[in-house]
PDB file of C-alpha atoms in Angstrom:
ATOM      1  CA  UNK A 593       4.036  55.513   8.958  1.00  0.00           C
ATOM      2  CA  UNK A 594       2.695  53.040  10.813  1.00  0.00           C
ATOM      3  CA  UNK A 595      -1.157  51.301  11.470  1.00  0.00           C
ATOM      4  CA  UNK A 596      -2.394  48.581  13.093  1.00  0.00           C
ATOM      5  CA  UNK A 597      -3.231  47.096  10.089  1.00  0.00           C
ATOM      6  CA  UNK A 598       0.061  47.460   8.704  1.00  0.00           C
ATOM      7  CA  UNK A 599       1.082  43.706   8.009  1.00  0.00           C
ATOM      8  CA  UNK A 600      -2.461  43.460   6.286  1.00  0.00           C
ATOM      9  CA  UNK A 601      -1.600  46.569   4.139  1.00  0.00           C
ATOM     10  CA  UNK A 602       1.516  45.148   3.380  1.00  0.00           C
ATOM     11  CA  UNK A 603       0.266  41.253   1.684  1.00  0.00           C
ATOM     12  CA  UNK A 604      -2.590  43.513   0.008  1.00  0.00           C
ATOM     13  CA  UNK A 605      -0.304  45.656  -1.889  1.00  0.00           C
ATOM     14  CA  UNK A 606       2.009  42.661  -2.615  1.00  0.00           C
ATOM     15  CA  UNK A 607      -0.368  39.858  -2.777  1.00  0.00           C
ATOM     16  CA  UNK A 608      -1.554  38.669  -6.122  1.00  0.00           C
ATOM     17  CA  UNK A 609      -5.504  39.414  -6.962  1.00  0.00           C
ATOM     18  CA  UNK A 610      -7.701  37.074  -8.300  1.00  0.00           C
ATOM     19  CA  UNK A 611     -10.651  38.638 -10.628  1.00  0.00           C
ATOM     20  CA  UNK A 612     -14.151  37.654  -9.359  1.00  0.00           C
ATOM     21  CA  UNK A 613     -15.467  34.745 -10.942  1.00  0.00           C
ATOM     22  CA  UNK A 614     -18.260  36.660 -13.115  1.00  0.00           C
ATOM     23  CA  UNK A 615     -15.947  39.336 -13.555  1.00  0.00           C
ATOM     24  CA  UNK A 616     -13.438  36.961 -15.471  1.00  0.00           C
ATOM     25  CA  UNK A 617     -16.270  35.355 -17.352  1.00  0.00           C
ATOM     26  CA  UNK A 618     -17.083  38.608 -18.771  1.00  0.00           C
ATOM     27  CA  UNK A 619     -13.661  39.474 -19.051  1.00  0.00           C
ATOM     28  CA  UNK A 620     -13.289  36.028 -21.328  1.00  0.00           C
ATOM     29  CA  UNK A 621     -16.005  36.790 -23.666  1.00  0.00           C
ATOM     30  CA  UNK A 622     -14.802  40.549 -24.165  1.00  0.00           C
ATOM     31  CA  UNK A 623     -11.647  38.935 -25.242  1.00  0.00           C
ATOM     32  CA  UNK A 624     -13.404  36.494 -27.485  1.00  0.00           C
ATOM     33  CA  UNK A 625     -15.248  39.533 -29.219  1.00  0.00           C
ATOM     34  CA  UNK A 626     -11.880  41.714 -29.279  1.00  0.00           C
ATOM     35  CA  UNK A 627     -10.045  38.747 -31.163  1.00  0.00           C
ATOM     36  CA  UNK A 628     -12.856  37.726 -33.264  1.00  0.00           C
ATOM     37  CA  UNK A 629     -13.567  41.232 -33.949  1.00  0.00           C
ATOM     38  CA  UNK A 630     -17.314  40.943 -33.117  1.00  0.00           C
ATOM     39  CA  UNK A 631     -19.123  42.897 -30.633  1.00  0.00           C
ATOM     40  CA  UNK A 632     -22.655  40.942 -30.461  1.00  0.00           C
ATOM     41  CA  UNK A 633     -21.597  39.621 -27.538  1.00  0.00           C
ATOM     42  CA  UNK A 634     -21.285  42.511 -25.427  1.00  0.00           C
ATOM     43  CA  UNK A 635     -24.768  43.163 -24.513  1.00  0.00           C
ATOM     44  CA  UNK A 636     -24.901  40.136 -22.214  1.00  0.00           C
ATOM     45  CA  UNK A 637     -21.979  41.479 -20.370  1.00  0.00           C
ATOM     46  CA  UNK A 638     -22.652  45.268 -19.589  1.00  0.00           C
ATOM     47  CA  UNK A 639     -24.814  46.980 -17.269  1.00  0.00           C
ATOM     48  CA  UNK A 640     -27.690  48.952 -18.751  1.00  0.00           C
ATOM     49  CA  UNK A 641     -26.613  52.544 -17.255  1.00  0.00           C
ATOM     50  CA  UNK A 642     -22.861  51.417 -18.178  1.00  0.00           C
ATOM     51  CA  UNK A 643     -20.592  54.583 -18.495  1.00  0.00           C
ATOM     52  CA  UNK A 644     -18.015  54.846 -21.014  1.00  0.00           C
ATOM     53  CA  UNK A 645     -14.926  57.123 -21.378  1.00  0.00           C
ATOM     54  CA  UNK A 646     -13.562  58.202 -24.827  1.00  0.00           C
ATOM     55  CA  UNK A 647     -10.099  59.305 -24.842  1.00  0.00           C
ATOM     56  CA  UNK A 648     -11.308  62.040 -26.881  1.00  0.00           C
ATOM     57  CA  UNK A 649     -14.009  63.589 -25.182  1.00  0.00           C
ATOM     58  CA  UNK A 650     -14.432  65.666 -21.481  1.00  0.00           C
ATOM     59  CA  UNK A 651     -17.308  64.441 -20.462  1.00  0.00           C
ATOM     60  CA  UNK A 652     -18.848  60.357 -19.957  1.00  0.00           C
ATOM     61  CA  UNK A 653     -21.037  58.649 -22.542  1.00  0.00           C
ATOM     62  CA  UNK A 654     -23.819  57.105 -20.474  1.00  0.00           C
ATOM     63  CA  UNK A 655     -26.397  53.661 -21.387  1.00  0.00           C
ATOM     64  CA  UNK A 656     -24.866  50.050 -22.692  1.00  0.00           C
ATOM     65  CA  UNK A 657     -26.152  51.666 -26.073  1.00  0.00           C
ATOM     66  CA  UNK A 658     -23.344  54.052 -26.009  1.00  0.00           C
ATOM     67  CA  UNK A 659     -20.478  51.907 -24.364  1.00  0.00           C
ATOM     68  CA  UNK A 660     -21.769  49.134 -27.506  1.00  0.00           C
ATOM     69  CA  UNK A 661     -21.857  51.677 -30.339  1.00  0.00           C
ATOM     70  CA  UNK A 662     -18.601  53.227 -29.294  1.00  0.00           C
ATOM     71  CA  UNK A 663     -17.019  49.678 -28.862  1.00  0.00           C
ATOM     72  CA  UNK A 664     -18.263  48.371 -32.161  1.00  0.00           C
ATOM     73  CA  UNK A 665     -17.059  51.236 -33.911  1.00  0.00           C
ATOM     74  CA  UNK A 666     -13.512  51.435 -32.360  1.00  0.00           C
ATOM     75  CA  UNK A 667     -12.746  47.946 -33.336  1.00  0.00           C
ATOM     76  CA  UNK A 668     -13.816  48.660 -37.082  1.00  0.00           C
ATOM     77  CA  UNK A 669     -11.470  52.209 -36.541  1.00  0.00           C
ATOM     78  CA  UNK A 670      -8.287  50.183 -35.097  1.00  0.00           C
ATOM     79  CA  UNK A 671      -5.961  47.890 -37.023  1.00  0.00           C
ATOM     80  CA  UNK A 672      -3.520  45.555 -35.465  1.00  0.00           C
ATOM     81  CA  UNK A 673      -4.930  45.978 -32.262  1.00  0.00           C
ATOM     82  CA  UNK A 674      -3.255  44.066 -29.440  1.00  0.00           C
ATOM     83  CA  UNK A 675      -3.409  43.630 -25.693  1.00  0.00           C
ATOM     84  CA  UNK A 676      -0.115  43.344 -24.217  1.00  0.00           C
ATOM     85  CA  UNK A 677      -0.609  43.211 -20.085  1.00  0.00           C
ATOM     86  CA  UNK A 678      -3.609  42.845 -17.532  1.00  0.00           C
ATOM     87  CA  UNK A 679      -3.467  43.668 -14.206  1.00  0.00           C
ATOM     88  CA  UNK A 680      -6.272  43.097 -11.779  1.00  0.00           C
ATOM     89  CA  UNK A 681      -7.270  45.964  -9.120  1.00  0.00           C
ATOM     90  CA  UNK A 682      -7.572  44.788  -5.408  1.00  0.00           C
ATOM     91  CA  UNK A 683     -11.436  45.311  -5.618  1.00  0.00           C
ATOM     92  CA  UNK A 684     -11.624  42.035  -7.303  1.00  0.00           C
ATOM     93  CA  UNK A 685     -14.004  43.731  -9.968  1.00  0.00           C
ATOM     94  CA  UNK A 686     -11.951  45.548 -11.952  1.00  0.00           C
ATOM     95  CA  UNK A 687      -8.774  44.840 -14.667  1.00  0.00           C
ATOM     96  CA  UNK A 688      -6.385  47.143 -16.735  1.00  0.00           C
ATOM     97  CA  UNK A 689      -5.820  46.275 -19.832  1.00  0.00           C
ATOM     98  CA  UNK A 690      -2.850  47.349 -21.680  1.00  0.00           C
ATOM     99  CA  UNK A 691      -3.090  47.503 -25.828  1.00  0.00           C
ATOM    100  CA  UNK A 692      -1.775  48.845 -28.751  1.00  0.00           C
ATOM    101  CA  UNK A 693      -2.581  49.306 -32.309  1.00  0.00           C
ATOM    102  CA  UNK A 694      -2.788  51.473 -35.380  1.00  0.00           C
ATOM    103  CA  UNK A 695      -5.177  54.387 -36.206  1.00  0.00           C
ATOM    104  CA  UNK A 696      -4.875  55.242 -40.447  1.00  0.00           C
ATOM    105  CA  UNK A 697      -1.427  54.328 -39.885  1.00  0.00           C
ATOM    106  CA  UNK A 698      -0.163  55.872 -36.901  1.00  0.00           C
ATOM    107  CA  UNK A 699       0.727  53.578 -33.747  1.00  0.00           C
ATOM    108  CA  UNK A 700      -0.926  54.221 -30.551  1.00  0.00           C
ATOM    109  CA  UNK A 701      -0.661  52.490 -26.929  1.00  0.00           C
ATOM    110  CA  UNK A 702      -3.360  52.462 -24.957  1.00  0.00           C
ATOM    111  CA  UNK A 703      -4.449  51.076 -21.072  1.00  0.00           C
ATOM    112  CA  UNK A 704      -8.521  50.357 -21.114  1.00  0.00           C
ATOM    113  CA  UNK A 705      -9.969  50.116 -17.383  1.00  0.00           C
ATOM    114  CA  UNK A 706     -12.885  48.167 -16.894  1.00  0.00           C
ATOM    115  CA  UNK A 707     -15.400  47.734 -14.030  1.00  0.00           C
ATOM    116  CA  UNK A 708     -17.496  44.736 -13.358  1.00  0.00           C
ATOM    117  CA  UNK A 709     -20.353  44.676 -10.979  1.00  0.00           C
ATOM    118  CA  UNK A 710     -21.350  42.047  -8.379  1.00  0.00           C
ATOM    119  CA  UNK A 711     -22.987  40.122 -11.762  1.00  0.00           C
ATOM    120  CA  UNK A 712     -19.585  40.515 -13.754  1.00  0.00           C
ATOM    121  CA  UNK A 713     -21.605  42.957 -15.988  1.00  0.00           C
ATOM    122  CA  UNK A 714     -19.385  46.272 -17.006  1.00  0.00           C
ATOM    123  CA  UNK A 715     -20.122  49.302 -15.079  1.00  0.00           C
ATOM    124  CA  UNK A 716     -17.525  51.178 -16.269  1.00  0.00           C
ATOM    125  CA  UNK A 717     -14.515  51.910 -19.703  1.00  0.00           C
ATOM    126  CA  UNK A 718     -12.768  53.856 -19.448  1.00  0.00           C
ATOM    127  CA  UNK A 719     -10.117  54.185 -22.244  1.00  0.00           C
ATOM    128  CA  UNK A 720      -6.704  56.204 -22.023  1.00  0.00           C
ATOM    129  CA  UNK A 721      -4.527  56.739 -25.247  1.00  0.00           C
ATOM    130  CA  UNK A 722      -1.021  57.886 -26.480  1.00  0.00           C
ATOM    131  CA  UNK A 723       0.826  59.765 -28.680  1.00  0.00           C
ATOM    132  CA  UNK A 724      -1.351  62.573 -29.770  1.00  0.00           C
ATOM    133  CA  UNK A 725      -0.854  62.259 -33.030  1.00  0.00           C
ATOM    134  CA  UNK A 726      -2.653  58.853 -32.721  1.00  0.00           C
ATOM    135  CA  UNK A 727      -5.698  60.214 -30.240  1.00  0.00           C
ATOM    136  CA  UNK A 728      -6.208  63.089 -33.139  1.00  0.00           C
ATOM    137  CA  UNK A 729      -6.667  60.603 -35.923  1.00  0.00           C
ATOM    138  CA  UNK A 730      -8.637  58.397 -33.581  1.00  0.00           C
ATOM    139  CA  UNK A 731     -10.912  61.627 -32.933  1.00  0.00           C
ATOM    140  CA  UNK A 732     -11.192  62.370 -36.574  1.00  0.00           C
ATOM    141  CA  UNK A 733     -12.094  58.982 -37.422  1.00  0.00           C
ATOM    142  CA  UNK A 734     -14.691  58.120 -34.547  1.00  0.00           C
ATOM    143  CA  UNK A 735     -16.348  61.623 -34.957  1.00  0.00           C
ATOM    144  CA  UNK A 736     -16.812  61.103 -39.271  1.00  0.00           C
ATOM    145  CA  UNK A 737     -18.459  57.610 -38.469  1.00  0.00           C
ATOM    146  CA  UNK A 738     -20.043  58.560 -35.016  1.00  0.00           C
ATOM    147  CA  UNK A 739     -20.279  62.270 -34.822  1.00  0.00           C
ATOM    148  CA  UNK A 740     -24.061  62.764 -35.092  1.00  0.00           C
ATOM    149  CA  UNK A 741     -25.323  60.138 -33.058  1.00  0.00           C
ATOM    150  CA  UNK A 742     -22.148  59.379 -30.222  1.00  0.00           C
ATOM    151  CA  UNK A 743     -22.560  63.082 -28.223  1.00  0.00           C
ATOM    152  CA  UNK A 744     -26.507  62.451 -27.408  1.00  0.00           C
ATOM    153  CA  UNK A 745     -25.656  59.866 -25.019  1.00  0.00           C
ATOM    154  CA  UNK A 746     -23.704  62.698 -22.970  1.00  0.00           C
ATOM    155  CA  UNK A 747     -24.980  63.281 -19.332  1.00  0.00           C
TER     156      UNK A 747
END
């Protein structure tokens, strides 16, 4: 198929994409916190009606209060976690982030996408997980620590 814009179509698939600025400074300190294992640092860098996506549940978790609390409690969950590969989107404003780790001993890969607004705050995490094994223990685990306070931030 053919466009008029086809040689512009072309260099945007190809072309390498550079994160917006306030976008990668966010991106940086999310890094920090990931290695460091701390999470205080993620209130300065998410959007107040941020949405979050659990591998583990249908619907979105919605507020910065849910995206933190889930966050926070995922890193305490995870062992040996790792990320492997980033890719940025050609929006500019959003990266995949590709990690592993363990969950009571079982290994799980993972790919987290995350959304930065205009202010390089995060609109949207989304996380996607595999083997199932690993999502079920991940479930178990997040719902004993989480269960009775996580699902009221469901829309």
């Amino acid at each position: 198929m053919t466009t008029d814009n086809a040689a512009a179509d072309a260099t945007a698939i190809g072309a390498p994409v550079t994160l917006h600025a306030a976008a990668l400074r966010s991106l940086e300190i999310w890094h920090q916190a990931v290695a460091a294992k701390d999470m205080s640092r993620l209130a300065e860098i998410t959007h107040p009606d941020a949405e979050f996506r659990s591998p583990v549940a249908f619907n979105a978790y919605h507020s910065a209060e849910a995206l933190h609390l889930a966050l926070s409690t995922v890193m305490e969950v995870f062992d040996d976690f790792t990320y492997h590969r980033e890719a940025v989107a050609t929006d500019g404003h959003s990266v995949v982030l590709e990690f592993s780790a363990t969950v009571t001993g079982k290994g799980v890969r993972g790919i987290d996408f995350i959304k930065f607004d205009a202010e390089g705050r995060i609109t949207e995490f989304e996380v996607m997980m595999r083997p199932l094994n690993g999502v079920q223990a991940l479930a178990a685990e997040m719902g004993r620590r989480l269960g009775a306070t996580l699902p009221s931030f469901k829309a």
